Amino acid sequence: MSNAIVRRMVDEDIDSILTIEEQCFATPWTRDAFDHELHDNPYALYYVIEIEGTIIGYCGLWLIIDEAHVTNIAILPSYRGKRLGNALFNAVLTHARQLGAIQLSLEVRVSNVVAQKMYRRFGLIPGGIRKNYYTDNHEDALVMWVKL
């Protein structure tokens, strides 16, 4: 969708982000968690993707020296399958590179093969398993990495 815009998250976006969290995750983050990430975590960078002023997804990134780590990425279910996750992830990867990151990592549910397929398109490869990583159902996480 060519009318999608990716930009940095601001405080006024949090209500929309909480709605996305509720629709996308079994254990959604709280307002306090996002407040902390935006104001108290010097390593955190958060981005939103919007269409015609409506926020339909977001991505969080921690950048520590030259290593980037994706904390969360989500697209509203009604907007999935339109390559918006690709657009958002590409923008975040590009910005991480511009800020000096030389590698990027993330965790993804072992059952989330759709996300894994997208990450592989960006060059990420499996690097290991974190056993019982997800607190809602103790599912394992696949750790994926890419050199930027």
Short mmCIF file of C-alpha atoms in Angstrom, two decimals:
data_model
loop_
_atom_site.label_atom_id
_atom_site.label_comp_id
_atom_site.label_asym_id
_atom_site.label_seq_id
_atom_site.Cartn_x
_atom_site.Cartn_y
_atom_site.Cartn_z
CA MET A 1 0.00 0.00 0.00
CA SER A 2 1.75 3.10 -1.23
CA ASN A 3 -0.17 5.44 1.08
CA ALA A 4 1.35 3.88 4.22
CA ILE A 5 3.64 6.13 6.28
CA VAL A 6 6.21 4.91 8.81
CA ARG A 7 7.24 7.41 11.49
CA ARG A 8 8.53 7.54 15.05
CA MET A 9 5.98 6.81 17.77
CA VAL A 10 4.88 9.70 20.01
CA ASP A 11 2.87 9.80 23.25
CA GLU A 12 -0.36 10.56 21.39
CA ASP A 13 -0.05 7.20 19.60
CA ILE A 14 -0.20 5.06 22.74
CA ASP A 15 -4.00 4.63 22.81
CA SER A 16 -3.89 3.25 19.26
CA ILE A 17 -0.92 1.05 20.14
CA LEU A 18 -2.77 -0.41 23.13
CA THR A 19 -5.66 -1.35 20.81
CA ILE A 20 -3.20 -3.09 18.49
CA GLU A 21 -1.64 -4.89 21.48
CA GLU A 22 -5.05 -6.16 22.62
CA GLN A 23 -5.88 -7.48 19.15
CA CYS A 24 -2.47 -9.03 18.45
CA PHE A 25 -1.00 -10.43 21.65
CA ALA A 26 -2.19 -12.81 24.35
CA THR A 27 -0.23 -10.81 26.95
CA PRO A 28 -0.39 -7.21 25.74
CA TRP A 29 1.99 -4.56 27.01
CA THR A 30 0.58 -1.87 29.30
CA ARG A 31 0.49 1.91 28.93
CA ASP A 32 3.21 2.09 31.59
CA ALA A 33 5.43 -0.20 29.54
CA PHE A 34 5.15 2.07 26.50
CA ASP A 35 5.62 5.19 28.61
CA HIS A 36 8.81 3.64 29.97
CA GLU A 37 10.06 2.70 26.51
CA LEU A 38 9.38 6.16 25.07
CA HIS A 39 10.73 8.21 27.97
CA ASP A 40 13.03 6.19 30.23
CA ASN A 41 14.78 3.67 27.99
CA PRO A 42 17.64 5.45 26.18
CA TYR A 43 18.08 2.45 23.85
CA ALA A 44 14.47 2.28 22.66
CA LEU A 45 13.14 3.48 19.31
CA TYR A 46 9.50 2.86 18.42
CA TYR A 47 7.83 3.32 15.05
CA VAL A 48 4.25 3.31 13.80
CA ILE A 49 2.81 2.62 10.38
CA GLU A 50 -0.31 4.56 9.49
CA ILE A 51 -2.70 4.82 6.60
CA GLU A 52 -4.67 8.04 6.16
CA GLY A 53 -3.95 9.02 9.76
CA THR A 54 -4.95 5.65 11.25
CA ILE A 55 -2.22 3.71 13.04
CA ILE A 56 -2.42 0.11 11.90
CA GLY A 57 0.84 -1.28 13.28
CA TYR A 58 4.03 -0.60 15.16
CA CYS A 59 7.53 -1.89 15.77
CA GLY A 60 9.88 -1.48 18.71
CA LEU A 61 13.66 -1.55 18.46
CA TRP A 62 16.43 -1.42 21.01
CA LEU A 63 19.75 -0.14 19.71
CA ILE A 64 22.69 -0.82 22.01
CA ILE A 65 26.00 0.34 20.51
CA ASP A 66 25.93 -1.52 17.17
CA GLU A 67 23.38 -4.23 17.93
CA ALA A 68 19.67 -3.83 17.22
CA HIS A 69 16.95 -5.97 18.76
CA VAL A 70 13.29 -5.97 17.73
CA THR A 71 11.13 -5.95 20.86
CA ASN A 72 7.71 -6.18 19.17
CA ILE A 73 6.15 -5.85 15.76
CA ALA A 74 2.43 -5.97 15.09
CA ILE A 75 -0.06 -5.18 12.35
CA LEU A 76 -3.79 -5.07 13.05
CA PRO A 77 -5.36 -8.34 11.90
CA SER A 78 -7.67 -6.55 9.43
CA TYR A 79 -4.62 -5.09 7.62
CA ARG A 80 -2.53 -8.26 7.40
CA GLY A 81 -1.69 -9.82 4.06
CA LYS A 82 -1.17 -6.41 2.41
CA ARG A 83 2.66 -6.35 2.84
CA LEU A 84 2.41 -3.64 5.50
CA GLY A 85 4.51 -5.70 7.90
CA ASN A 86 7.17 -5.83 5.19
CA ALA A 87 7.04 -2.06 4.74
CA LEU A 88 7.29 -1.44 8.48
CA PHE A 89 10.09 -3.96 9.05
CA ASN A 90 12.03 -2.62 6.05
CA ALA A 91 11.79 0.95 7.36
CA VAL A 92 12.95 -0.12 10.83
CA LEU A 93 15.88 -2.13 9.41
CA THR A 94 16.90 0.81 7.24
CA HIS A 95 16.83 3.18 10.22
CA ALA A 96 18.81 0.73 12.37
CA ARG A 97 21.50 0.60 9.66
CA GLN A 98 21.56 4.39 9.41
CA LEU A 99 22.10 4.58 13.18
CA GLY A 100 25.11 2.26 12.96
CA ALA A 101 23.68 -1.16 13.77
CA ILE A 102 25.71 -4.00 12.26
CA GLN A 103 23.43 -6.84 13.34
CA LEU A 104 19.82 -7.32 14.34
CA SER A 105 18.08 -10.02 16.36
CA LEU A 106 14.55 -10.88 17.39
CA GLU A 107 12.49 -13.65 18.93
CA VAL A 108 9.47 -15.13 17.20
CA ARG A 109 7.09 -17.86 18.29
CA VAL A 110 8.08 -21.22 16.83
CA SER A 111 4.45 -21.54 15.65
CA ASN A 112 4.46 -18.18 13.83
CA VAL A 113 5.63 -19.43 10.45
CA VAL A 114 4.15 -16.43 8.60
CA ALA A 115 6.39 -14.03 10.52
CA GLN A 116 9.39 -16.34 10.18
CA LYS A 117 8.90 -16.39 6.42
CA MET A 118 8.84 -12.58 6.31
CA TYR A 119 11.99 -12.33 8.43
CA ARG A 120 13.77 -14.81 6.17
CA ARG A 121 12.99 -12.56 3.19
CA PHE A 122 15.04 -9.89 4.99
CA GLY A 123 17.96 -12.28 5.45
CA LEU A 124 17.34 -13.32 9.05
CA ILE A 125 18.40 -16.84 9.89
CA PRO A 126 17.62 -19.03 12.91
CA GLY A 127 20.21 -18.74 15.65
CA GLY A 128 18.75 -20.78 18.48
CA ILE A 129 15.75 -21.54 20.65
CA ARG A 130 14.67 -19.87 23.89
CA LYS A 131 12.75 -22.57 25.75
CA ASN A 132 9.41 -21.58 27.34
CA TYR A 133 10.00 -17.95 26.32
CA TYR A 134 6.37 -16.85 26.08
CA THR A 135 4.63 -16.51 29.42
CA ASP A 136 1.07 -17.02 28.16
CA ASN A 137 1.56 -20.62 27.00
CA HIS A 138 5.28 -21.36 27.56
CA GLU A 139 5.86 -21.65 23.83
CA ASP A 140 9.47 -21.65 22.68
CA ALA A 141 10.89 -18.67 20.79
CA LEU A 142 13.05 -19.00 17.71
CA VAL A 143 15.90 -16.48 17.86
CA MET A 144 16.69 -15.04 14.45
CA TRP A 145 19.66 -12.87 13.41
CA VAL A 146 20.94 -10.92 10.44
CA LYS A 147 24.12 -8.98 9.74
CA LEU A 148 23.25 -5.53 8.52
#
